[in-house]
Short mmCIF file of C-alpha atoms in Angstrom, two decimals:
data_model
loop_
_atom_site.label_atom_id
_atom_site.label_comp_id
_atom_site.label_asym_id
_atom_site.label_seq_id
_atom_site.Cartn_x
_atom_site.Cartn_y
_atom_site.Cartn_z
CA MET A 1361 100.31 99.72 46.90
CA SER A 1362 100.01 103.30 48.11
CA THR A 1363 102.91 104.90 49.94
CA PRO A 1364 102.18 105.46 53.65
CA ALA A 1365 101.93 109.05 54.84
CA PRO A 1366 105.22 110.36 56.26
CA ILE A 1367 105.48 110.67 60.02
CA VAL A 1368 107.02 113.64 61.82
CA TYR A 1369 108.66 112.17 64.92
CA LEU A 1370 109.01 114.58 67.86
CA VAL A 1371 111.51 113.86 70.64
CA ASP A 1372 111.65 116.34 73.54
CA ASP A 1373 111.65 115.87 77.32
CA ASP A 1374 109.42 118.94 77.78
CA ALA A 1375 105.78 117.81 77.73
CA SER A 1376 104.50 121.31 76.95
CA VAL A 1377 106.78 121.53 73.91
CA LEU A 1378 105.53 118.16 72.66
CA ARG A 1379 101.91 119.23 73.06
CA GLY A 1380 102.45 122.55 71.30
CA LEU A 1381 104.39 121.06 68.41
CA SER A 1382 101.92 118.20 68.01
CA ARG A 1383 99.02 120.66 67.72
CA LEU A 1384 100.92 122.87 65.25
CA LEU A 1385 101.92 120.00 62.97
CA ALA A 1386 98.52 118.32 63.13
CA ALA A 1387 96.91 121.65 62.14
CA ALA A 1388 99.30 121.73 59.16
CA GLY A 1389 98.01 118.32 58.06
CA LEU A 1390 101.05 116.33 59.15
CA GLU A 1391 101.03 112.97 60.91
CA VAL A 1392 102.84 113.17 64.25
CA ALA A 1393 104.36 110.70 66.70
CA ALA A 1394 105.63 112.29 69.95
CA PHE A 1395 108.15 110.84 72.42
CA ASP A 1396 109.48 112.28 75.67
CA SER A 1397 112.82 110.45 75.50
CA PRO A 1398 115.26 109.17 72.87
CA LYS A 1399 115.01 105.65 74.33
CA GLU A 1400 111.23 105.60 73.91
CA PHE A 1401 111.67 106.74 70.32
CA LEU A 1402 114.30 104.09 69.53
CA ASP A 1403 112.09 101.36 71.00
CA ASP A 1404 109.18 102.37 68.74
CA PHE A 1405 110.91 103.73 65.62
CA ASP A 1406 110.23 101.93 62.34
CA PRO A 1407 113.10 102.67 59.91
CA ALA A 1408 110.95 101.53 57.00
CA ALA A 1409 108.40 104.29 57.63
CA PRO A 1410 108.89 107.55 55.70
CA GLY A 1411 109.26 110.74 57.71
CA CYS A 1412 111.64 112.99 59.61
CA LEU A 1413 112.68 113.67 63.19
CA VAL A 1414 112.34 116.94 65.14
CA LEU A 1415 114.82 116.53 67.97
CA ASP A 1416 115.79 118.40 71.14
CA VAL A 1417 119.50 118.60 72.06
CA ALA A 1418 119.79 118.57 75.86
CA MET A 1419 117.84 115.71 77.48
CA PRO A 1420 118.43 113.35 80.41
CA GLY A 1421 120.17 110.12 79.45
CA LEU A 1422 120.71 110.12 75.70
CA SER A 1423 121.12 113.62 74.26
CA GLY A 1424 119.91 114.68 70.83
CA PRO A 1425 123.39 114.27 69.31
CA ASP A 1426 123.65 110.84 71.00
CA LEU A 1427 120.38 109.82 69.33
CA GLN A 1428 121.67 111.10 65.99
CA GLN A 1429 124.72 108.84 66.37
CA ALA A 1430 122.58 105.89 67.45
CA LEU A 1431 120.47 106.24 64.30
CA ALA A 1432 123.61 106.49 62.16
CA ALA A 1433 124.87 103.26 63.76
CA ARG A 1434 121.63 101.62 62.61
CA ARG A 1435 122.31 102.97 59.09
CA SER A 1436 119.21 105.13 59.31
CA GLU A 1437 119.12 108.15 57.00
CA LEU A 1438 116.07 109.70 58.69
CA PRO A 1439 116.44 113.47 58.22
CA ILE A 1440 116.78 115.32 61.55
CA VAL A 1441 115.69 118.86 62.37
CA PHE A 1442 117.25 119.90 65.66
CA LEU A 1443 115.06 122.27 67.69
CA THR A 1444 116.64 123.41 70.93
CA GLY A 1445 116.78 126.10 73.56
CA HIS A 1446 120.36 125.14 74.40
CA GLY A 1447 122.04 125.49 71.04
CA ASP A 1448 125.62 126.63 70.53
CA ILE A 1449 127.77 126.95 67.44
CA PRO A 1450 130.01 123.87 68.03
CA THR A 1451 126.95 121.66 68.66
CA SER A 1452 125.13 122.93 65.59
CA VAL A 1453 128.21 122.59 63.38
CA GLN A 1454 128.78 119.01 64.56
CA ALA A 1455 125.11 118.11 64.03
CA MET A 1456 125.16 119.47 60.48
CA LYS A 1457 128.43 117.66 59.70
CA ARG A 1458 126.74 114.44 60.77
CA GLY A 1459 123.95 115.06 58.28
CA ALA A 1460 121.26 116.99 60.15
CA ALA A 1461 118.73 118.61 57.81
CA ASP A 1462 118.50 121.78 59.93
CA PHE A 1463 119.36 123.24 63.35
CA LEU A 1464 116.86 125.71 64.83
CA THR A 1465 116.86 127.55 68.14
CA LYS A 1466 113.77 128.04 70.34
CA PRO A 1467 111.70 130.11 70.14
CA VAL A 1468 111.28 129.55 66.42
CA ASP A 1469 108.82 131.10 63.99
CA GLU A 1470 106.11 128.60 63.05
CA GLU A 1471 106.58 129.08 59.32
CA THR A 1472 110.33 128.62 59.64
CA LEU A 1473 109.82 125.37 61.53
CA LEU A 1474 107.19 124.08 59.09
CA ALA A 1475 109.42 124.95 56.14
CA ALA A 1476 112.34 123.06 57.72
CA ILE A 1477 110.14 120.03 58.36
CA ARG A 1478 108.74 120.02 54.84
CA ASN A 1479 112.28 120.26 53.45
CA ALA A 1480 113.31 117.31 55.63
CA LEU A 1481 110.31 115.27 54.45
CA GLU A 1482 111.21 116.03 50.83
CA LYS A 1483 114.80 114.96 51.52
CA ASP A 1484 113.52 111.69 52.98
CA ARG A 1485 111.26 111.11 49.96
CA ALA A 1486 114.13 111.71 47.55
CA LEU A 1487 116.46 109.40 49.48
CA ARG A 1488 113.89 106.60 49.55
CA GLU A 1489 113.15 107.03 45.86
CA ALA A 1490 116.86 106.83 45.03
CA ARG A 1491 117.31 103.71 47.17
CA GLU A 1492 114.35 101.99 45.55
CA GLY A 1493 115.62 102.93 42.10
CA LEU A 1494 119.01 101.41 42.90
CA ALA A 1495 117.34 98.28 44.28
CA ARG A 1496 115.42 97.87 41.00
CA ILE A 1497 118.64 98.13 39.01
CA GLU A 1498 120.35 95.57 41.25
CA ARG A 1499 117.44 93.15 40.82
CA ARG A 1500 117.80 93.45 37.05
CA LEU A 1501 121.54 92.87 37.28
CA ALA A 1502 120.94 89.77 39.39
CA ALA A 1503 118.79 88.34 36.57
CA LEU A 1504 121.75 88.35 34.15
CA THR A 1505 123.67 85.15 33.50
CA PRO A 1506 127.43 85.19 34.23
CA ARG A 1507 128.18 85.51 30.50
CA GLU A 1508 125.63 88.31 30.08
CA ARG A 1509 127.31 90.13 32.97
CA GLU A 1510 130.66 89.82 31.21
CA VAL A 1511 129.12 91.22 28.03
CA LEU A 1512 127.48 94.07 29.98
CA GLU A 1513 130.77 95.10 31.58
CA ARG A 1514 132.48 95.25 28.22
CA VAL A 1515 129.60 97.02 26.46
CA VAL A 1516 129.57 99.84 29.02
CA ALA A 1517 133.37 100.04 28.71
CA GLY A 1518 132.86 100.94 25.06
CA ARG A 1519 133.95 97.69 23.42
CA LEU A 1520 132.58 96.77 20.00
CA ASN A 1521 130.82 93.44 19.55
CA LYS A 1522 133.77 91.98 17.62
CA GLN A 1523 136.18 93.10 20.36
CA ILE A 1524 134.02 91.49 23.03
CA ALA A 1525 133.78 88.29 21.00
CA ALA A 1526 137.57 88.13 20.71
CA GLU A 1527 138.04 88.74 24.45
CA LEU A 1528 135.49 86.09 25.44
CA GLY A 1529 136.53 83.54 22.85
CA THR A 1530 133.29 83.40 20.89
CA VAL A 1531 131.76 84.80 17.71
CA GLU A 1532 130.24 88.21 17.11
CA LYS A 1533 126.78 86.75 16.41
CA THR A 1534 126.69 85.20 19.88
CA ILE A 1535 127.67 88.52 21.48
CA LYS A 1536 124.82 90.23 19.63
CA VAL A 1537 122.39 87.71 21.14
CA HIS A 1538 123.80 88.24 24.64
CA ARG A 1539 123.76 92.00 24.18
CA ALA A 1540 120.11 91.98 23.14
CA SER A 1541 119.27 89.86 26.18
CA VAL A 1542 121.14 92.27 28.46
CA MET A 1543 119.20 95.24 27.07
CA ARG A 1544 115.90 93.41 27.54
CA LYS A 1545 116.61 92.27 31.08
CA MET A 1546 117.89 95.70 32.10
CA GLY A 1547 114.78 97.31 30.65
CA VAL A 1548 116.59 99.77 28.37
CA ARG A 1549 116.54 100.55 24.67
CA THR A 1550 119.67 102.63 24.22
CA LEU A 1551 123.33 102.20 25.07
CA ALA A 1552 123.26 105.54 26.91
CA ASP A 1553 120.53 104.26 29.25
CA LEU A 1554 122.44 101.03 29.83
CA VAL A 1555 125.61 102.94 30.71
CA ARG A 1556 123.64 105.20 33.08
CA LEU A 1557 122.06 102.29 34.95
CA ALA A 1558 125.34 100.40 35.17
CA GLY A 1559 127.05 103.52 36.49
CA ARG A 1560 124.42 103.99 39.21
CA ALA A 1561 124.95 100.41 40.34
CA GLY A 1562 128.75 100.75 40.32
CA VAL A 1563 129.29 98.10 37.65
CA LYS A 1564 132.98 97.65 36.98
CA THR A 1565 133.92 97.57 33.34
CA GLY A 1566 135.42 94.40 31.93
CA GLN A 1567 139.17 94.35 31.64
CA ARG A 1568 140.85 93.51 28.36
CA GLN A 1569 142.45 90.12 28.52
CA ALA A 1570 146.24 89.98 28.11
#
């Protein structure tokens, strides 16, 4: 399955700004979806679609910062480039603290805007790739049996097979079988790779029994 093209969402209550930005981004080969209000955007926004948001600050009803908070409440990590004619330092600082990709003031140079948008799209791509990578690891972990999970936790904690066998009340040969199964199911060949994957998934290491 091919990855859908990223969408640059535009939200601004100024129709002339929307038209100008839409033409600029389309000419740059980018797919655009324009909205004249945050509410219209929220009603149509698909969080599963890759992209970024170019957002005005001062608008009737929901403001740009309000929309940023609404997206955060939905656990959306869509990168936001603020583009405003009403910017001030406290607003820009707050927006960046909340995770905005950039904060630009109108009028803005076309190349500066395009560079900010491309950076935001790359940030979105990297975030989605990281999330999918973590999801793959978690699916592999879910395929482990309870005993294999116990072995995994102790292996990544640095225990030797004979130590694990003693802790779990079995023999070393059985631990070797479980360990080989863990490596196969996790899709790794080396202990270093196993430790790396377990670390990314936040696997807690097994505790030594008293």
